[in-house]
Tab-separated table of C-alpha atoms in Angstrom:
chain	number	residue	atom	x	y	z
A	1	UNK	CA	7.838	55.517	61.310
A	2	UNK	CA	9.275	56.059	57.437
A	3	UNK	CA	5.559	55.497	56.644
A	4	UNK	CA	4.460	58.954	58.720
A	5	UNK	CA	7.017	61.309	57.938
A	6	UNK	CA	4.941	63.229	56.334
A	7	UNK	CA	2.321	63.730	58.634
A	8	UNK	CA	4.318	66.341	60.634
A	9	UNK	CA	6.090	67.313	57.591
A	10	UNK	CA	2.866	68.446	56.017
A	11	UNK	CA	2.062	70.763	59.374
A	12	UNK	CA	5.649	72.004	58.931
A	13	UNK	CA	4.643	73.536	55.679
A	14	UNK	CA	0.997	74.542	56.636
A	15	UNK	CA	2.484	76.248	59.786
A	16	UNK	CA	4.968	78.209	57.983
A	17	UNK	CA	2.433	79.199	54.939
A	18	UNK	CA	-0.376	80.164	58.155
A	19	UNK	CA	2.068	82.737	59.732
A	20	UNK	CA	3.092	83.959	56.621
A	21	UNK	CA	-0.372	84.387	54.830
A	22	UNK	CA	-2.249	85.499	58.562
A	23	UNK	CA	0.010	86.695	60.670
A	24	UNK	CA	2.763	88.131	57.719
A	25	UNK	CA	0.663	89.412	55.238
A	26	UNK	CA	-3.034	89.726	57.148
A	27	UNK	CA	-5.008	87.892	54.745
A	28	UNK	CA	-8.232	85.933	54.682
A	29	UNK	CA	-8.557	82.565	56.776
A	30	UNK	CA	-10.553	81.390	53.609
A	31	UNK	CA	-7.309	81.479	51.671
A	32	UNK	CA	-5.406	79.153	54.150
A	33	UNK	CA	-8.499	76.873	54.080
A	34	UNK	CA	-8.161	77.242	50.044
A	35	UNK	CA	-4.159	75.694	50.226
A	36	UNK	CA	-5.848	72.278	51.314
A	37	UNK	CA	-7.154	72.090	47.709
A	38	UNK	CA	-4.145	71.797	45.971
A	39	UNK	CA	-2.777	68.319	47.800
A	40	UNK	CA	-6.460	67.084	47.339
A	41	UNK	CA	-6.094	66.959	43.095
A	42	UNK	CA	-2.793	66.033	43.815
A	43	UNK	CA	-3.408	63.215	45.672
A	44	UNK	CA	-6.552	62.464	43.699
A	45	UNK	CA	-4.192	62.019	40.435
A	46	UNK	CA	-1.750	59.979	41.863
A	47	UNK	CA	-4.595	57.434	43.490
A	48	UNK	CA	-6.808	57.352	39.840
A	49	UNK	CA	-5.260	55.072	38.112
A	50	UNK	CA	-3.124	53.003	41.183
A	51	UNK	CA	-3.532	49.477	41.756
A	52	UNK	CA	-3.860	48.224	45.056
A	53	UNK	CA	-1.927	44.779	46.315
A	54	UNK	CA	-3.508	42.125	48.029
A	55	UNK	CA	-2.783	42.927	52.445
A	56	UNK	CA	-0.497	41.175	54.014
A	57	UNK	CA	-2.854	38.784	55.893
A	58	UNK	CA	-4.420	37.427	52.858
A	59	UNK	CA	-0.908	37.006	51.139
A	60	UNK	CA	-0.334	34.791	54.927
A	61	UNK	CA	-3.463	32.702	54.456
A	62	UNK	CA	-5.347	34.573	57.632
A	63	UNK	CA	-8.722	34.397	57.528
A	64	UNK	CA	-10.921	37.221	58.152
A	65	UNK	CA	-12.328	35.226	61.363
A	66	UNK	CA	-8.935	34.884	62.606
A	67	UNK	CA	-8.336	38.384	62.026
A	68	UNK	CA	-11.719	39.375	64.309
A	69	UNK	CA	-10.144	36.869	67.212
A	70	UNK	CA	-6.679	38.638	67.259
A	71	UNK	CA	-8.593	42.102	68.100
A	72	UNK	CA	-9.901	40.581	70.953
A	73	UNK	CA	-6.862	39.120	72.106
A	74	UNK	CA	-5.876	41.119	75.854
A	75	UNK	CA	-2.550	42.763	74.003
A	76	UNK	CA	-4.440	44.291	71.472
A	77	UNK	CA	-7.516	45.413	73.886
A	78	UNK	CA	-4.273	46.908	76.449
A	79	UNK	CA	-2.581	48.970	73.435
A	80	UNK	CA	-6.165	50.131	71.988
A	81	UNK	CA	-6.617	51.968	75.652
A	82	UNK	CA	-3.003	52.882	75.304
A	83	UNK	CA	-3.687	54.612	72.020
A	84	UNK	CA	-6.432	56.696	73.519
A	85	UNK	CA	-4.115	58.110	76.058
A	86	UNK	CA	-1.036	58.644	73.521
A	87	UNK	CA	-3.110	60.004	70.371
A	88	UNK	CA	-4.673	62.121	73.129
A	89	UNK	CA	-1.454	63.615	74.379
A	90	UNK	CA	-0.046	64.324	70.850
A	91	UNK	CA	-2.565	65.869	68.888
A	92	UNK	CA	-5.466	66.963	70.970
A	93	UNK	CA	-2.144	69.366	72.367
A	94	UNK	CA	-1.125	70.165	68.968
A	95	UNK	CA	-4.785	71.144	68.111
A	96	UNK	CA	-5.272	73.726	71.265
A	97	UNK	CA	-1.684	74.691	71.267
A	98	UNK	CA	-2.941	78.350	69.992
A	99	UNK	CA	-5.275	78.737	73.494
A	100	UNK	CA	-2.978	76.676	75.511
A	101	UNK	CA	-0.051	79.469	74.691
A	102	UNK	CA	-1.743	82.734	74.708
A	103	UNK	CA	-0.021	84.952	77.301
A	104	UNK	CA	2.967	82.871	77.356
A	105	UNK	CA	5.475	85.375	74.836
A	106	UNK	CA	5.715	82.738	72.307
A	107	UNK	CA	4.160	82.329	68.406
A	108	UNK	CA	1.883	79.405	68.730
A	109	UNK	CA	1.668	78.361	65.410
A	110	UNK	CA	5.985	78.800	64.905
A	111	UNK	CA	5.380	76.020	68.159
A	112	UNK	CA	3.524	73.873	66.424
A	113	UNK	CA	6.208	74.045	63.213
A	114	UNK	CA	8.986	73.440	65.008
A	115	UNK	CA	7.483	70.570	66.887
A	116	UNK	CA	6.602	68.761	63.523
A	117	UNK	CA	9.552	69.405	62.271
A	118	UNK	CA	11.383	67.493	64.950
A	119	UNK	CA	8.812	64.775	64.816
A	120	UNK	CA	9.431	64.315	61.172
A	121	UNK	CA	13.457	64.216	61.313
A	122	UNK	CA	12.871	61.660	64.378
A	123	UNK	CA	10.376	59.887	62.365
A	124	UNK	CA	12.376	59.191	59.356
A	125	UNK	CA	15.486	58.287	61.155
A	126	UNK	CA	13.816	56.294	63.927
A	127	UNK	CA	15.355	52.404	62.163
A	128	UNK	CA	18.395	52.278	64.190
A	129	UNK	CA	16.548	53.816	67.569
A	130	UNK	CA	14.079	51.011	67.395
A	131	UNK	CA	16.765	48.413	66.977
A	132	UNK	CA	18.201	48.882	69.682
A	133	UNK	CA	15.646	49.887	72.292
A	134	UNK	CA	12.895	47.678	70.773
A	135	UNK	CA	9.215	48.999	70.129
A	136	UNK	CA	8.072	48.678	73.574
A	137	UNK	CA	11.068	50.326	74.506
A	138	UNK	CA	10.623	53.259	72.252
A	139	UNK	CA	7.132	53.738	73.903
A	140	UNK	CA	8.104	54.002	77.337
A	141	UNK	CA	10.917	56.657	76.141
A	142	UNK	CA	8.455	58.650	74.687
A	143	UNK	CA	6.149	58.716	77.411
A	144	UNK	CA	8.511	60.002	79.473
A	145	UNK	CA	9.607	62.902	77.390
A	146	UNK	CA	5.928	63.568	76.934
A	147	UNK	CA	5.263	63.823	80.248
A	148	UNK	CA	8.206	66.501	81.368
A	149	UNK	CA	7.608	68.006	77.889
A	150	UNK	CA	4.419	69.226	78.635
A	151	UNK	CA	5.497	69.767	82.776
A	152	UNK	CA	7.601	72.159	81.229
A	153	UNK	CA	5.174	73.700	78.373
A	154	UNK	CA	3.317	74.493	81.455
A	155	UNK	CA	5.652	76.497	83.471
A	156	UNK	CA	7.461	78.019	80.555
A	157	UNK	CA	7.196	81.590	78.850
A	158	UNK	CA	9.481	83.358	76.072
A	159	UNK	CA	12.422	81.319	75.234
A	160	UNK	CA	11.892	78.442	77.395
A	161	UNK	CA	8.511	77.785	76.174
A	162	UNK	CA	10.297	76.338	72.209
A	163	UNK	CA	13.265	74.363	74.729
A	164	UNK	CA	9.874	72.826	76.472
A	165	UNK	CA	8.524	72.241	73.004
A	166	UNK	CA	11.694	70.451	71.692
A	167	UNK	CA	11.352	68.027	74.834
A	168	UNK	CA	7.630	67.321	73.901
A	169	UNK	CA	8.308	66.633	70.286
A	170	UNK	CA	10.808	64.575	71.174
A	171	UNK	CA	8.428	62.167	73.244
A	172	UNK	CA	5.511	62.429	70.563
A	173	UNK	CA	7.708	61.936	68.105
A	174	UNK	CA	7.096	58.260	67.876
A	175	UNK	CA	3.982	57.516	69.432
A	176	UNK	CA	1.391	56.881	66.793
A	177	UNK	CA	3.646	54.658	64.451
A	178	UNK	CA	5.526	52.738	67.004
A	179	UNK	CA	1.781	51.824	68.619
A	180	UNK	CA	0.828	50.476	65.176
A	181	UNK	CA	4.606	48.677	64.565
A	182	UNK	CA	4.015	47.159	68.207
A	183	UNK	CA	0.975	46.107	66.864
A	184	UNK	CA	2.396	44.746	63.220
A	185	UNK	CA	5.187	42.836	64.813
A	186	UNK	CA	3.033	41.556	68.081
A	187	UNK	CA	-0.418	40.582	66.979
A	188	UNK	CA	0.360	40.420	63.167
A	189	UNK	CA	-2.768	38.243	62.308
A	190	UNK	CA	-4.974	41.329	62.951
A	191	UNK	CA	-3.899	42.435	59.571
A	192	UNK	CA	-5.291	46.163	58.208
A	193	UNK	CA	-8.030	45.396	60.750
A	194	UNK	CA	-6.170	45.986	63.563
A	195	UNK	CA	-4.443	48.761	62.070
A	196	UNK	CA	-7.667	50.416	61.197
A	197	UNK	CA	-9.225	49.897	64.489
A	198	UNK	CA	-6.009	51.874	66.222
A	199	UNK	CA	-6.237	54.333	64.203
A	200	UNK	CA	-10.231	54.748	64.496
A	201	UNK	CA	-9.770	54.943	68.250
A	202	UNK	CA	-6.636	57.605	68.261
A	203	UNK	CA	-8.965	59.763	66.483
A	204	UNK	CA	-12.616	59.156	68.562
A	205	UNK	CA	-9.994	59.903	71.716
A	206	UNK	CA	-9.039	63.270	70.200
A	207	UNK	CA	-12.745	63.968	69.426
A	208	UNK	CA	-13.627	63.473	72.970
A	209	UNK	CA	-10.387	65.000	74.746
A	210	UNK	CA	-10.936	68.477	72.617
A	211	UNK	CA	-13.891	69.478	73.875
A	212	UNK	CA	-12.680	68.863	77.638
A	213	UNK	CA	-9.735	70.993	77.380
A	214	UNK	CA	-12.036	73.913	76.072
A	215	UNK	CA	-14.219	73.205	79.575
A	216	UNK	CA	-11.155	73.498	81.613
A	217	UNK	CA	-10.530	76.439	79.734
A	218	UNK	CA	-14.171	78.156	79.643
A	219	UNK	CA	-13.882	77.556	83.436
A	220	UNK	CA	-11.133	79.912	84.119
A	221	UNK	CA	-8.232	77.851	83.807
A	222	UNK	CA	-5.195	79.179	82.286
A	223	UNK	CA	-3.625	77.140	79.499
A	224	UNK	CA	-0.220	75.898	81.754
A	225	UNK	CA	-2.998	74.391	83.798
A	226	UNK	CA	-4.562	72.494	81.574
A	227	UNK	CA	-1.214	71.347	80.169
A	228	UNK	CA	-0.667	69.879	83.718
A	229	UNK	CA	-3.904	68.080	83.821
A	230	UNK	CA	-2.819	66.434	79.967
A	231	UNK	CA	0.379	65.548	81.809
A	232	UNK	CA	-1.395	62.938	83.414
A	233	UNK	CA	-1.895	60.897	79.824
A	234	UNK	CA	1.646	60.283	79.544
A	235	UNK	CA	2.265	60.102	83.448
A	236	UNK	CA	-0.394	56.851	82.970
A	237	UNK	CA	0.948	55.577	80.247
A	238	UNK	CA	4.768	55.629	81.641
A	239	UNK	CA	3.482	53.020	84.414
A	240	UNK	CA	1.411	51.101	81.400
A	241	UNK	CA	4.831	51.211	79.070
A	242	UNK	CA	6.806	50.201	81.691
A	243	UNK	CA	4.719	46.701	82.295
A	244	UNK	CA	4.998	46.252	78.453
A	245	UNK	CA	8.872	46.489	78.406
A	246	UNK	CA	9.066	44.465	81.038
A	247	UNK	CA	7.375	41.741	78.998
A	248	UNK	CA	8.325	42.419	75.699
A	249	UNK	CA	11.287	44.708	75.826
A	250	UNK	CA	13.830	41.918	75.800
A	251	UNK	CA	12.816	40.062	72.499
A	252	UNK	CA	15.956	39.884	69.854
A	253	UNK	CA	13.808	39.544	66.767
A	254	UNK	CA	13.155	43.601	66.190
A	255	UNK	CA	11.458	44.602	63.008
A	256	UNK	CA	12.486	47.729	61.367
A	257	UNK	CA	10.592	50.772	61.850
């Protein structure tokens, strides 16, 4: 969770600099598009000259056979679908959240901030809420507060519609990183594999899920609607959750986040 802090963190500071350079001052789109520059030589100095240590699997002794047999194991086949549905719910909304708001009284894009900004204070104090309710546990949460979170989004206009928000963030919140800690701690042999392949398929699940919210939407339905019909995602994946806790909920040894 400490690991992706600054995922949302980052879109706390893009949202803020987008209303303030489009909406604030009226400028150029090309200029926001310009701001991505400046973390790319950043981050292209920092990684120069860095060294690399060896994964954890190879410092275990797993072999890279072993590590193609763990991604077939049923666990890691029922969290990949999972990941399609929760990757799905938490950034394909985050991505239309401009369309999905229009005509609702509210700033889209001062949404979107104050979403991330939850998810990153959540995120980087998530160690003792993992001890105690365990990973699994922390999924199921979230999927609930996803699912009324967006219920909510739906209905809401004005005021209510950043109250709705808070109650989505709060479910998103830890969704991507717990998925890969369940995975760490549960199949740990699958090494960066595993990890990778997650990843791969949160983002192939957004690719796909954009372009059918824009049909719903280029067929007249209004963006509360659509909300509704994401709802389902986490509605799915409270029943899936559920059967995890009840199998792996109850374990003492709990890694932290």
């Amino acid at each position: 969770n400490k690991f992706h802090v600054w995922f949302p963190g980052g879109i706390v500071i893009g949202s803020l600099l987008s209303y303030f350079i489009y909406d604030v001052l009226g400028l150029d789109w090309r200029i926001l598009v310009a701001l991505l520059y400046i973390p790319l030589v950043i981050y292209g100095v920092l990684m120069f000259n860095e060294k690399f240590p060896q994964t954890e699997r190879v410092t275990s002794g797993v072999s890279t056979g072993d590590m193609w047999k763990a991604i077939a194991k049923p666990i890691f086949l029922f969290m990949a679908f999972c990941m399609l549905l929760t990757a799905s719910t938490e950034l394909a909304t985050g991505q239309r959240i401009s369309s999905l708001l229009e005509g609702a009284n509210a700033v889209p894009i001062l949404v979107l901030g104050l979403t991330s900004g939850l998810m990153a204070l959540g995120r980087a104090f998530a160690g003792p809420i993992v001890h105690k309710y365990s990973t699994s546990g922390m999924l199921l949460f979230s999927a609930i507060f996803s699912f009324l979170g967006l219920i909510w989004l739906s209905y809401s206009s004005g005021v209510t519609v950043y109250l709705a928000a808070i109650i989505f963030a709060i479910g998103v919140t830890f969704f991507w990183p717990t998925m890969l800690g369940f995975v760490a701690e549960e199949i740990p042999e699958s090494g960066a594999l595993g990890l990778s392949v997650m990843g791969g398929l949160g983002m192939f699940s957004v690719s796909i899920v954009l372009p059918i919210m824009g049909v719903f939407m280029d067929t007249g339905s209004q963006g509360g609607e659509t909300l509704r019909y994401m709802a389902i995602l986490p509605a799915v994946l409270i029943l899936l959750f559920a059967v995890l806790y009840s199998k792996y909920g109850k374990k003492a040894k709990i890694q932290e986040a």
